[in-house]
Amino acid sequence: MTPASVVIVGAGAGGAQAAASLRQGGFEGSISLVHGEPGLPYQRPPLSKAYLLGRLEARKLLLRQEHWYAKQRVDLVLDRAVAIDRAGHQVHLAGGPSLSYDHLILATGSRNRELPVPGAHLDGVIGMRTRADADELAGRIREGVEVVVAGAGFIGLEFAAVAAAHGAAVHVLELADRPMARAVSEPTAQFIRRAHEEWGVRFDFGQALTAIDGEGRVTGVETGDGRRLPADLVVYGIGVVPDTVLAEEAGLAIENGIRVDDRLLTSDPDISAIGDAASFPSAHTGGRVRLESVQNAVDQARHVAARLMGTSIGYDALPWFWSDQGDLKIQIAGLAEVTDSAVEVAVPEPRATCVLRYRGDRLVAVETVNRPGDHVLARRILAGTGGPSPEEASAPSFDLTRWHEAYGLAPTG
Amino acid sequence: MNVTFTLQDRTSRTVEAEPGWKLMEVAVDNAIPGIDGDCGGEAACATCHVYVASEWRDATGERTDLEQAMLASTFGVRENSRLSCQIETSEELDGLSVEVVGS
Ligand SMILES: Cc1cc2nc3c(=O)[nH]c(=O)nc-3n(C[C@H](O)[C@H](O)[C@H](O)COP(=O)(O)OP(=O)(O)OC[C@H]3O[C@@H](n4cnc5c(N)ncnc54)[C@H](O)[C@@H]3O)c2cc1C
Ligand code: FES
C-alpha cells in the first residue's frame, strides 16, 4: 500500500533524488526531507573538481534550486534527526517538532574516517567531504603551498590534481603499493599515477603518515620510515564510514552500514536505507556490498520511490562511477573485486586507456580513461548478457565498439 | 525565455528558463521526467539525452568532443541527439523545443 507520508533523513544525492522520484512517480502524500547541513542541499562531486577550481558558481553546486522544493511540495526541514521512534513512527529532531512517517528513508550517507595520528586536530588538517571543507581548502591552495595528501583514493587524487594545477607542491602518502588500490586494476592505477607525476605530484607508496607536527598550525608530517616532510596543508582521504548512528540506536540491523535486503528495506519494513549508508546484496557480485557513488545513491532512491508506488522488483542497477583528474576522465562500469583479472586493450590515443576486468571468463567491469564511448558501451554490455571473452579482448586489434557491432546483439557472448 | 520538453508519453511541458543554465539543469529543476543529470553535467553519464527539434539544431550548436564520444555508443542515438548538459540556454534559444529520450 502506498504510504501517506514519507520522511527522508539526509538530503544528499540519495535523499534529494528520493523526493524527486516520488513526485515524478505521482506520489501525492507529504514528503519531509531532513537536511542536517547548512544551506540548501548540494552536490558533492564538484567539491573536489570544478568547484574547488573556482569554475562553478555556488548556486550551480545546489542539487535543486530553492523554488523546486515548494513547487514539488517537498518540505525541506533544516534540522538534524536525533532519534527514531519505530513503534510510534516518528523521527525526533534536534530543534523542531517530531515528524510522523508511514515510511522512513534513511539516506544519511557517510563521514570521513578521521586520521588516527597525533596532531590531527591542528589547523590546516582537513578532510574533504562537505561544502564547508571545500570552501576552507579553496582559500588555502596557492602557488608554492606545501600540501601533503594522506590517502591516494579518488578524492585524494582529485584534490591532488587541483592543487598541482594551482601550483602547489603536492606529496601523496599511501599505505598500499599503488593509487586507488581498492577501486581499479593495476594497469589503470599505474596509468593514473604516471599522469599525476607529469603534473608534478610526488608519491610515496607503502608509506603511512604517523604524526602531524605543528603548534596550533600544521608545519609538517612524519612518515612511517622516519622522514619529516614540510606541510602547510594536510588533506586526508583515507576512506569513509557509513553514518549508521540513527539506525543503530533505533535497533536496526547493521552490517558494514545499514543492512537492507534486495528491495532496500531495513530490518523494519517501514524503513528503507539507500546510498553510502546502506549495505545491500549485490545482483552483480553475489555478495553484500556498500558503494560510495552518486549512481548508487540515485538509482537506489529511484528504486525505493518506485517500490513505494507499487512495483516490487529487486534492485539490480548496474554500478558505474566517474572521476575527473586533470585532463583525465576516469569512468568505471560494473563492479570488480581486487582479485579479478585485468586485460588492457590497446587504444590509439596516448592519453587514454581501456581495461576489462574478468572474474574467471566473465566480464564484470570496464575501466576507461578518456574513452567515454567505451564506457557507455560497457554499461550496455554489462547490463545485458555476455561480453567479449578474455581471449577476444586480448587480441592486439580488439576494439569494444567493433566487438559490439559484430557480436553485441547475439543472445550470449 | 521558454523551453518546451516533449516527454516520453508524448505530452509536452513548456517551462521558463533563466539564460546561462544548462538545459539539463533547467529540466531537473522543473522535474522533467527522463532527464536525470546524474553526473551533474560532466558529460559522464548520458542520463540527459534529448532530440533537438530540427529548426533548433543550428542554434544549439555542435556536439562537444566528449559529448560526441558518449553519444556514439548511446542507445537510441540519432542525428539530432544531444546531451542536454552540453547545451547552455540563452535568449537566442527562447522557444527551444526538445524531445526527452530517457534511459
Ligand atoms: C569530494 C567528493 C567527491 C566525490 N566525487 C564523486 C564522483 O566524482 N563520482 C561519484 O559517483 N561519487 C563521488 N563522490 C561520492 C558521492 O558524492 C556519494 O557517494 C554520494 O553523495 C552519496 O549520497 P548519499 O545521499 O548516500 O549521502 P551524502 O551525499 O553523504 O548525504 C548524506 C546527508 O545526510 C546528512 N545526515 C546524516 N545524518 C543526518 C541526520 N541525523 N539528520 C539530518 N541529516 C543527516 C549528512 O549531513 C549529509 O548531508 C564524491 C564524494 C565526495 C565527498
Ligand atoms: S548530465 Fe551526465 S551526461 Fe549530461
Coordinates of C-alpha atoms and ligand atoms in Angstrom, one line a residue:
Chain A
M1 CA 0.0 0.0 0.0
T2 CA 1.3 3.4 -0.9
P3 CA 2.1 5.4 2.3
A4 CA 0.5 8.7 3.0
S5 CA 3.6 10.4 4.5
V6 CA 7.3 9.8 3.7
V7 CA 10.2 11.2 5.8
I8 CA 13.6 11.2 4.3
V9 CA 16.6 11.8 6.6
G10 CA 19.7 13.2 4.8
A11 CA 19.5 15.5 1.7
G12 CA 22.5 14.3 -0.2
A13 CA 22.3 12.9 -3.7
G14 CA 20.2 10.0 -2.5
G15 CA 17.7 11.8 -0.3
A16 CA 17.0 14.6 -2.8
Q17 CA 16.5 12.1 -5.6
A18 CA 14.1 10.0 -3.5
A19 CA 11.9 13.1 -3.0
A20 CA 12.1 13.9 -6.7
S21 CA 11.4 10.4 -7.9
L22 CA 8.4 10.1 -5.5
R23 CA 6.8 13.2 -7.1
Q24 CA 7.7 12.1 -10.6
G25 CA 6.1 8.8 -9.9
G26 CA 2.9 10.6 -8.9
F27 CA 3.2 10.3 -5.1
E28 CA 0.6 12.7 -3.6
G29 CA 1.3 12.3 0.1
S30 CA 3.6 14.5 2.2
I31 CA 7.3 14.4 1.9
S32 CA 9.7 15.8 4.5
L33 CA 13.3 16.0 3.6
V34 CA 15.5 16.5 6.7
H35 CA 18.8 18.3 5.9
G36 CA 21.4 18.5 8.6
E37 CA 23.9 20.7 6.9
P38 CA 24.0 24.5 6.5
G39 CA 22.4 26.0 3.3
L40 CA 20.4 24.2 0.6
P41 CA 21.3 20.6 -0.4
Y42 CA 24.2 20.4 -2.7
Q43 CA 26.2 18.0 -5.0
R44 CA 29.4 16.6 -3.6
P45 CA 31.4 15.5 -6.7
P46 CA 32.2 19.1 -7.9
L47 CA 33.6 19.9 -4.4
S48 CA 36.9 18.2 -5.4
K49 CA 36.7 19.2 -9.0
A50 CA 35.1 22.3 -10.8
Y51 CA 34.0 24.0 -7.5
L52 CA 37.5 23.7 -6.0
L53 CA 39.0 25.0 -9.2
G54 CA 36.7 28.0 -8.9
R55 CA 34.9 27.1 -12.1
L56 CA 31.5 26.6 -10.7
E57 CA 29.4 29.3 -9.1
A58 CA 27.9 28.5 -5.8
R59 CA 24.2 28.2 -6.9
K60 CA 25.2 25.7 -9.6
L61 CA 26.5 23.4 -6.8
L62 CA 23.0 23.0 -5.5
L63 CA 21.1 19.7 -6.2
R64 CA 17.9 21.7 -6.8
Q65 CA 17.2 25.4 -6.9
E66 CA 15.4 26.9 -3.9
H67 CA 12.0 27.2 -5.7
W68 CA 12.0 23.5 -6.6
Y69 CA 11.1 22.4 -3.0
A70 CA 7.9 24.5 -2.8
K71 CA 6.9 23.6 -6.4
Q72 CA 7.4 19.9 -5.8
R73 CA 5.7 20.1 -2.3
V74 CA 8.8 18.8 -0.6
D75 CA 9.1 20.1 2.9
L76 CA 12.8 20.8 3.4
V77 CA 13.4 20.6 7.1
L78 CA 16.7 22.3 8.1
D79 CA 17.4 20.3 11.2
R80 CA 19.2 17.1 12.4
A81 CA 17.3 13.9 13.2
V82 CA 18.4 12.7 16.6
A83 CA 16.3 9.6 17.1
I84 CA 13.7 7.3 15.5
D85 CA 10.7 6.1 17.5
R86 CA 9.9 3.0 15.4
A87 CA 6.8 2.0 17.5
G88 CA 5.4 5.5 17.3
H89 CA 6.5 6.0 13.6
Q90 CA 8.2 9.3 14.5
V91 CA 11.5 11.0 13.8
H92 CA 12.7 13.3 16.6
L93 CA 14.7 16.4 15.6
A94 CA 17.3 18.4 17.4
G95 CA 15.4 21.6 17.1
G96 CA 11.9 21.4 15.8
P97 CA 8.8 19.2 16.5
S98 CA 9.0 15.5 15.6
L99 CA 7.9 14.2 12.2
S100 CA 5.4 11.4 11.8
Y101 CA 6.0 8.9 9.0
D102 CA 4.3 6.0 7.3
H103 CA 7.6 5.2 5.6
L104 CA 11.0 6.4 6.5
I105 CA 14.0 6.6 4.1
L106 CA 17.5 6.8 5.7
A107 CA 19.9 8.5 3.3
T108 CA 22.4 9.6 5.9
G109 CA 25.5 9.0 3.8
S110 CA 29.0 8.6 5.2
R111 CA 31.6 10.5 7.1
N112 CA 35.3 10.7 6.6
R113 CA 37.4 8.3 8.6
E114 CA 39.5 10.5 10.9
L115 CA 43.3 10.4 10.8
P116 CA 44.3 8.3 13.8
V117 CA 47.5 10.2 14.4
P118 CA 48.8 12.8 16.8
G119 CA 48.3 16.3 15.6
A120 CA 45.2 15.5 13.5
H121 CA 43.4 18.4 15.3
L122 CA 45.8 21.1 14.1
D123 CA 44.7 24.0 12.0
G124 CA 45.4 23.1 8.3
V125 CA 44.4 19.4 8.6
I126 CA 41.3 19.0 6.5
G127 CA 39.2 16.1 5.2
M128 CA 37.2 16.6 2.1
R129 CA 33.5 15.8 2.5
T130 CA 31.4 18.9 2.8
R131 CA 31.0 22.2 1.1
A132 CA 32.5 23.8 4.2
D133 CA 35.6 21.7 3.8
A134 CA 35.9 22.7 0.1
D135 CA 35.5 26.4 0.9
E136 CA 38.2 26.2 3.5
L137 CA 40.5 24.3 1.2
A138 CA 39.9 26.7 -1.7
G139 CA 41.1 29.5 0.4
R140 CA 44.3 27.8 1.2
I141 CA 45.6 26.4 -2.1
R142 CA 48.0 28.8 -3.7
E143 CA 51.2 28.6 -5.6
G144 CA 54.1 27.3 -3.6
V145 CA 52.0 26.0 -0.7
E146 CA 53.3 22.6 0.5
V147 CA 50.5 20.1 0.5
V148 CA 50.5 16.6 1.9
V149 CA 47.7 14.3 0.8
A150 CA 47.1 11.3 3.0
G151 CA 45.5 8.5 1.0
A152 CA 45.6 8.0 -2.8
G153 CA 41.9 7.3 -3.3
F154 CA 39.7 9.1 -5.8
I155 CA 39.0 12.1 -3.6
G156 CA 42.6 12.5 -2.5
L157 CA 43.8 12.3 -6.1
E158 CA 41.2 14.7 -7.4
F159 CA 42.3 17.1 -4.8
A160 CA 46.0 16.5 -5.7
A161 CA 45.3 17.3 -9.3
V162 CA 43.6 20.5 -8.5
A163 CA 46.2 21.6 -6.0
A164 CA 49.0 20.8 -8.5
A165 CA 47.2 22.8 -11.2
H166 CA 47.2 25.8 -8.7
G167 CA 51.0 25.5 -8.4
A168 CA 51.1 23.9 -5.0
A169 CA 53.8 21.3 -4.2
V170 CA 51.9 18.1 -3.7
H171 CA 53.1 15.0 -1.9
V172 CA 50.8 12.0 -1.6
L173 CA 51.3 9.3 1.1
E174 CA 49.6 6.0 0.6
L175 CA 49.7 2.8 2.6
A176 CA 49.1 0.5 -0.4
D177 CA 51.6 0.0 -3.2
R178 CA 49.6 2.0 -5.8
P179 CA 46.8 4.6 -6.0
M180 CA 43.1 3.6 -5.8
A181 CA 44.1 0.0 -5.0
R182 CA 40.6 -0.9 -3.8
A183 CA 38.8 0.6 -6.8
V184 CA 40.8 0.0 -10.0
S185 CA 43.2 -2.6 -11.6
E186 CA 46.9 -2.3 -11.5
P187 CA 47.2 -1.1 -15.2
T188 CA 44.6 1.7 -14.7
A189 CA 46.2 2.7 -11.4
Q190 CA 49.6 3.0 -13.0
F191 CA 48.3 5.0 -15.9
I192 CA 46.7 7.5 -13.5
R193 CA 49.9 7.6 -11.3
R194 CA 52.0 8.5 -14.3
A195 CA 49.7 11.3 -15.2
H196 CA 49.9 12.7 -11.7
E197 CA 53.7 12.5 -11.8
E198 CA 53.7 14.5 -15.0
W199 CA 51.7 17.2 -13.2
G200 CA 54.4 17.3 -10.6
V201 CA 52.7 15.3 -7.9
R202 CA 55.1 13.1 -5.8
F203 CA 54.1 9.8 -4.4
D204 CA 55.3 7.7 -1.5
F205 CA 53.6 4.2 -1.6
G206 CA 53.7 1.7 1.2
Q207 CA 54.0 4.7 3.5
A208 CA 51.9 5.7 6.5
L209 CA 51.5 9.2 7.9
T210 CA 52.4 8.6 11.5
A211 CA 52.2 12.1 13.0
I212 CA 51.4 15.7 12.2
D213 CA 53.7 18.4 13.6
G214 CA 53.0 22.0 14.4
E215 CA 51.9 24.3 17.2
G216 CA 48.4 25.5 16.5
R217 CA 49.0 25.2 12.8
V218 CA 50.4 22.3 10.9
T219 CA 54.1 22.7 9.8
G220 CA 54.9 19.1 8.7
V221 CA 54.2 15.4 8.8
E222 CA 56.2 12.4 9.8
T223 CA 56.2 9.2 7.8
G224 CA 56.4 5.5 8.8
D225 CA 60.1 5.3 7.7
G226 CA 61.0 8.2 9.9
R227 CA 61.1 11.1 7.5
R228 CA 59.7 14.5 8.1
L229 CA 58.0 16.4 5.2
P230 CA 57.2 20.0 5.4
A231 CA 53.5 20.8 5.1
D232 CA 51.3 23.9 5.2
L233 CA 48.2 21.8 4.5
V234 CA 47.3 18.2 5.1
V235 CA 44.4 16.8 3.2
Y236 CA 43.2 13.3 4.1
G237 CA 41.0 10.9 2.3
I238 CA 41.6 7.6 4.0
G239 CA 38.1 6.2 3.5
V240 CA 34.7 6.9 4.9
V241 CA 32.5 5.3 7.5
P242 CA 28.8 4.9 6.9
D243 CA 26.6 7.1 9.1
T244 CA 24.6 4.5 10.9
V245 CA 24.2 6.3 14.3
L246 CA 20.4 6.8 14.0
A247 CA 19.8 3.3 12.6
E248 CA 21.9 1.7 15.2
E249 CA 20.3 3.5 18.1
A250 CA 16.9 2.5 16.7
G251 CA 17.9 -1.1 16.8
L252 CA 18.1 -1.7 13.0
A253 CA 20.4 -4.4 11.7
I254 CA 23.8 -3.1 10.9
E255 CA 26.4 -4.9 8.7
N256 CA 29.0 -2.6 7.2
G257 CA 26.3 0.1 7.0
I258 CA 22.6 -0.2 7.5
R259 CA 21.7 -3.7 6.4
V260 CA 19.0 -3.8 3.7
D261 CA 17.5 -6.6 1.6
D262 CA 17.4 -6.8 -2.2
R263 CA 14.4 -4.4 -2.1
L264 CA 16.4 -1.9 0.0
L265 CA 14.3 -2.5 3.1
T266 CA 16.0 -2.5 6.5
S267 CA 15.1 -5.0 9.3
D268 CA 12.0 -2.7 9.8
P269 CA 9.6 -3.0 6.8
D270 CA 8.6 0.7 7.3
I271 CA 12.2 1.9 6.9
S272 CA 14.3 1.8 3.8
A273 CA 18.0 2.8 3.6
I274 CA 19.9 4.0 0.5
G275 CA 23.2 5.3 -0.7
D276 CA 26.6 5.4 1.1
A277 CA 25.0 4.4 4.4
A278 CA 23.4 1.1 3.2
S279 CA 24.9 -2.3 2.5
F280 CA 22.8 -4.5 0.1
P281 CA 23.0 -7.8 -1.6
S282 CA 24.5 -7.1 -5.0
A283 CA 23.0 -8.7 -8.0
H284 CA 26.3 -8.2 -9.7
T285 CA 28.8 -9.7 -7.3
G286 CA 26.5 -12.1 -5.4
G287 CA 27.8 -10.7 -2.1
R288 CA 26.8 -7.9 0.2
V289 CA 28.3 -4.5 -0.8
R290 CA 28.2 -0.9 0.2
L291 CA 29.0 1.5 -2.5
E292 CA 30.0 5.2 -2.4
S293 CA 28.9 6.8 -5.6
V294 CA 26.3 9.1 -7.0
Q295 CA 24.9 6.4 -9.3
N296 CA 24.3 4.1 -6.3
A297 CA 22.6 6.7 -4.3
V298 CA 20.3 8.0 -7.0
D299 CA 19.4 4.6 -8.5
Q300 CA 18.6 3.3 -5.1
A301 CA 16.5 6.4 -4.4
R302 CA 14.6 5.7 -7.7
H303 CA 14.1 2.1 -6.7
V304 CA 12.7 2.9 -3.3
A305 CA 10.4 5.5 -4.8
A306 CA 9.1 3.0 -7.4
R307 CA 8.6 0.4 -4.7
L308 CA 6.6 2.7 -2.5
M309 CA 4.4 3.4 -5.6
G310 CA 3.7 -0.2 -6.1
T311 CA 6.4 -2.0 -8.2
S312 CA 8.2 -4.8 -6.3
I313 CA 11.2 -6.0 -8.3
G314 CA 14.6 -6.5 -6.7
Y315 CA 17.3 -3.8 -7.0
D316 CA 19.8 -4.7 -9.7
A317 CA 21.0 -1.4 -11.3
L318 CA 24.5 -1.7 -12.8
P319 CA 27.0 0.3 -10.8
W320 CA 29.0 2.9 -12.6
F321 CA 31.3 5.7 -11.4
W322 CA 33.3 8.6 -12.8
S323 CA 36.2 10.8 -11.5
D324 CA 37.9 13.8 -13.2
Q325 CA 41.6 14.3 -12.5
G326 CA 43.3 17.0 -14.5
D327 CA 42.6 16.2 -18.2
L328 CA 41.7 12.5 -17.3
K329 CA 38.1 11.5 -17.4
I330 CA 38.1 8.2 -15.5
Q331 CA 34.9 6.1 -15.8
I332 CA 34.1 2.6 -14.4
A333 CA 31.2 0.5 -15.4
G334 CA 30.4 -2.6 -13.4
L335 CA 31.9 -3.8 -10.1
A336 CA 35.2 -5.6 -9.9
E337 CA 36.9 -7.1 -6.8
V338 CA 40.6 -6.8 -6.1
T339 CA 41.1 -10.4 -7.2
D340 CA 39.5 -10.0 -10.6
S341 CA 41.9 -10.2 -13.5
A342 CA 42.6 -7.3 -15.9
V343 CA 43.0 -7.3 -19.7
E344 CA 44.4 -4.0 -21.1
V345 CA 43.1 -3.1 -24.5
A346 CA 45.3 -1.3 -26.9
V347 CA 43.9 2.1 -27.8
P348 CA 45.2 4.6 -30.3
E349 CA 45.2 7.8 -28.2
P350 CA 48.2 8.3 -25.9
R351 CA 46.2 9.8 -23.0
A352 CA 43.6 7.1 -22.9
T353 CA 43.2 3.5 -21.7
C354 CA 40.6 0.8 -21.5
V355 CA 40.9 -2.2 -19.1
L356 CA 38.5 -5.1 -19.0
R357 CA 38.1 -6.9 -15.7
Y358 CA 37.2 -10.6 -15.5
R359 CA 36.1 -13.0 -12.8
G360 CA 37.1 -16.2 -14.5
D361 CA 35.8 -15.8 -18.0
R362 CA 33.0 -13.4 -17.1
L363 CA 33.4 -9.7 -17.9
V364 CA 32.5 -7.8 -14.6
A365 CA 33.8 -4.3 -15.1
V366 CA 35.3 -1.9 -17.6
E367 CA 37.7 0.8 -16.5
T368 CA 38.4 3.6 -19.0
V369 CA 40.3 6.8 -19.1
N370 CA 39.3 9.4 -21.8
R371 CA 37.3 6.7 -23.6
P372 CA 33.7 7.8 -22.9
G373 CA 32.3 5.9 -25.8
D374 CA 33.8 2.6 -24.5
H375 CA 32.2 3.5 -21.1
V376 CA 28.7 3.9 -22.4
L377 CA 29.0 0.8 -24.5
A378 CA 30.4 -1.2 -21.5
R379 CA 27.4 -0.2 -19.5
R380 CA 25.1 -1.6 -22.2
I381 CA 27.1 -4.8 -22.5
L382 CA 27.3 -5.3 -18.7
A383 CA 23.6 -4.7 -18.3
G384 CA 22.9 -7.3 -21.0
T385 CA 24.1 -10.8 -21.4
G386 CA 27.6 -11.8 -22.2
G387 CA 30.6 -9.8 -23.2
P388 CA 33.8 -10.4 -25.1
S389 CA 35.8 -13.3 -23.7
P390 CA 39.3 -12.6 -22.2
E391 CA 40.8 -14.3 -25.3
E392 CA 38.9 -12.0 -27.6
A393 CA 39.8 -8.9 -25.6
S394 CA 43.5 -9.9 -25.5
A395 CA 43.8 -9.8 -29.3
P396 CA 46.0 -6.9 -30.4
S397 CA 43.3 -5.5 -32.7
F398 CA 40.5 -5.7 -30.2
D399 CA 38.1 -2.8 -30.1
L400 CA 35.0 -2.7 -27.9
T401 CA 32.8 -0.9 -30.5
R402 CA 33.8 -3.3 -33.3
W403 CA 33.1 -6.2 -31.0
H404 CA 29.7 -4.9 -30.1
E405 CA 28.8 -4.3 -33.7
A406 CA 29.8 -7.8 -34.6
Y407 CA 28.5 -9.8 -31.6
G408 CA 26.7 -7.4 -29.3
L409 CA 23.3 -8.4 -30.4
A410 CA 23.8 -12.1 -30.1
P411 CA 21.9 -13.6 -27.2
T412 CA 25.0 -14.8 -25.4
G413 CA 28.6 -13.6 -25.9
Chain B
M1 CA 12.9 32.6 -22.1
N2 CA 10.9 29.4 -22.6
V3 CA 11.8 25.8 -23.4
T4 CA 9.4 23.0 -24.4
F5 CA 10.1 19.4 -23.5
T6 CA 8.2 16.7 -25.3
L7 CA 8.0 13.8 -22.8
Q8 CA 8.2 10.1 -23.4
D9 CA 4.4 9.8 -23.1
R10 CA 4.1 12.4 -26.0
T11 CA 2.7 15.2 -23.8
S12 CA 4.7 18.4 -23.7
R13 CA 5.7 20.8 -21.0
T14 CA 6.8 24.4 -21.5
V15 CA 8.9 25.8 -18.7
E16 CA 10.6 29.1 -18.1
A17 CA 14.4 29.2 -18.0
E18 CA 16.9 31.7 -16.9
P19 CA 19.6 32.2 -19.5
G20 CA 23.0 30.8 -18.5
W21 CA 21.9 27.5 -17.1
K22 CA 22.5 24.2 -18.8
L23 CA 19.4 22.7 -20.5
M24 CA 19.8 19.6 -18.2
E25 CA 19.7 21.9 -15.2
V26 CA 16.5 23.5 -16.4
A27 CA 14.9 20.1 -16.9
V28 CA 16.0 18.8 -13.4
D29 CA 14.8 22.0 -11.8
N30 CA 11.4 21.6 -13.4
A31 CA 11.1 17.9 -12.6
I32 CA 11.1 16.8 -16.3
P33 CA 10.9 13.0 -16.2
G34 CA 13.5 11.2 -18.2
I35 CA 16.2 13.8 -17.7
D36 CA 18.2 12.7 -14.6
G37 CA 21.5 14.5 -14.9
D38 CA 23.2 12.0 -12.6
C39 CA 26.7 13.2 -13.2
G40 CA 25.9 16.9 -12.6
G41 CA 26.5 17.9 -16.2
E42 CA 30.0 16.5 -16.8
A43 CA 29.1 14.5 -19.9
A44 CA 29.9 11.4 -17.9
C45 CA 26.5 9.6 -17.6
A46 CA 24.3 10.1 -20.7
T47 CA 21.2 10.4 -18.5
C48 CA 20.3 13.7 -20.1
H49 CA 19.8 12.6 -23.7
V50 CA 17.4 14.7 -25.9
Y51 CA 16.5 15.0 -29.6
V52 CA 16.6 18.6 -30.7
A53 CA 13.8 19.8 -33.0
S54 CA 15.1 20.3 -36.5
E55 CA 14.6 24.1 -36.5
W56 CA 16.7 24.5 -33.4
R57 CA 19.7 22.4 -34.5
D58 CA 21.8 25.2 -35.8
A59 CA 21.1 27.5 -32.9
T60 CA 22.1 24.8 -30.3
G61 CA 25.5 24.3 -32.0
E62 CA 27.7 21.3 -32.4
R63 CA 28.3 18.4 -30.1
T64 CA 31.4 18.8 -27.9
D65 CA 34.1 16.1 -28.4
L66 CA 33.3 14.4 -25.2
E67 CA 29.6 14.5 -25.9
Q68 CA 30.2 13.1 -29.4
A69 CA 32.2 10.2 -27.9
M70 CA 29.5 9.5 -25.3
L71 CA 26.7 9.7 -27.8
A72 CA 28.4 7.5 -30.3
S73 CA 27.6 4.5 -28.1
T74 CA 24.4 5.6 -26.5
F75 CA 21.2 3.7 -27.1
G76 CA 18.7 5.3 -29.4
V77 CA 21.1 7.9 -30.7
R78 CA 20.0 9.9 -33.8
E79 CA 21.5 12.7 -35.9
N80 CA 19.7 15.3 -33.7
S81 CA 20.8 13.7 -30.4
R82 CA 22.4 15.9 -27.8
L83 CA 23.3 15.6 -24.2
S84 CA 21.3 18.4 -22.7
C85 CA 24.0 19.2 -20.1
Q86 CA 26.1 20.4 -23.0
I87 CA 23.6 23.0 -24.2
E88 CA 23.7 26.3 -22.4
T89 CA 20.4 28.3 -22.5
S90 CA 20.5 31.9 -23.8
E91 CA 18.0 34.4 -25.1
E92 CA 18.7 33.2 -28.6
L93 CA 17.3 29.8 -27.6
D94 CA 14.0 31.3 -26.5
G95 CA 11.3 28.8 -27.7
L96 CA 13.7 25.9 -27.9
S97 CA 12.0 22.6 -28.3
V98 CA 13.5 19.2 -27.5
E99 CA 12.2 15.6 -27.1
V100 CA 13.2 13.6 -24.0
V101 CA 14.8 10.3 -24.9
G102 CA 15.1 8.7 -21.4
S103 CA 17.3 5.9 -20.5
Ligands
LIG1 C1 34.6 15.4 -2.5 C2 33.8 14.3 -3.0 C3 33.9 13.9 -4.4 C4 33.1 12.9 -4.9 N1 33.2 12.6 -6.3 C5 32.4 11.7 -6.8 C6 32.4 11.4 -8.2 O1 33.1 12.0 -8.9 N2 31.5 10.4 -8.7 C7 30.7 9.7 -7.8 O2 30.0 8.9 -8.3 N3 30.7 9.9 -6.5 C8 31.5 10.9 -6.0 N4 31.5 11.1 -4.6 C9 30.7 10.2 -3.7 C10 29.3 10.7 -3.7 O3 29.2 12.1 -3.5 C11 28.5 10.0 -2.6 O4 28.6 8.6 -2.9 C12 27.0 10.4 -2.6 O5 27.0 11.8 -2.2 C13 26.3 9.6 -1.6 O6 25.0 10.1 -1.4 P1 24.1 9.9 -0.2 O7 22.8 10.5 -0.4 O8 24.2 8.4 0.2 O9 24.9 10.6 1.1 P2 25.5 12.0 1.2 O10 25.7 12.7 0.0 O11 26.7 11.8 2.1 O12 24.4 12.8 2.1 C14 24.0 12.4 3.4 C15 23.5 13.6 4.1 O13 22.8 13.2 5.2 C16 23.1 14.1 6.3 N5 22.7 13.5 7.5 C17 23.3 12.4 8.1 N6 22.8 12.2 9.3 C18 21.8 13.1 9.5 C19 20.8 13.3 10.5 N7 20.8 12.6 11.6 N8 20.0 14.4 10.3 C20 20.0 15.1 9.2 N9 20.9 14.9 8.2 C21 21.7 13.9 8.3 C22 24.5 14.4 6.1 O14 24.9 15.6 6.8 C23 24.6 14.6 4.5 O15 24.2 15.9 4.2 C24 32.3 12.1 -4.1 C25 32.2 12.4 -2.7 C26 33.0 13.5 -2.2 C27 32.9 13.8 -0.7
FES2 S1 24.2 15.1 -17.0 FE1 25.6 13.4 -17.2 S2 25.9 13.4 -19.3 FE2 24.6 15.1 -19.1

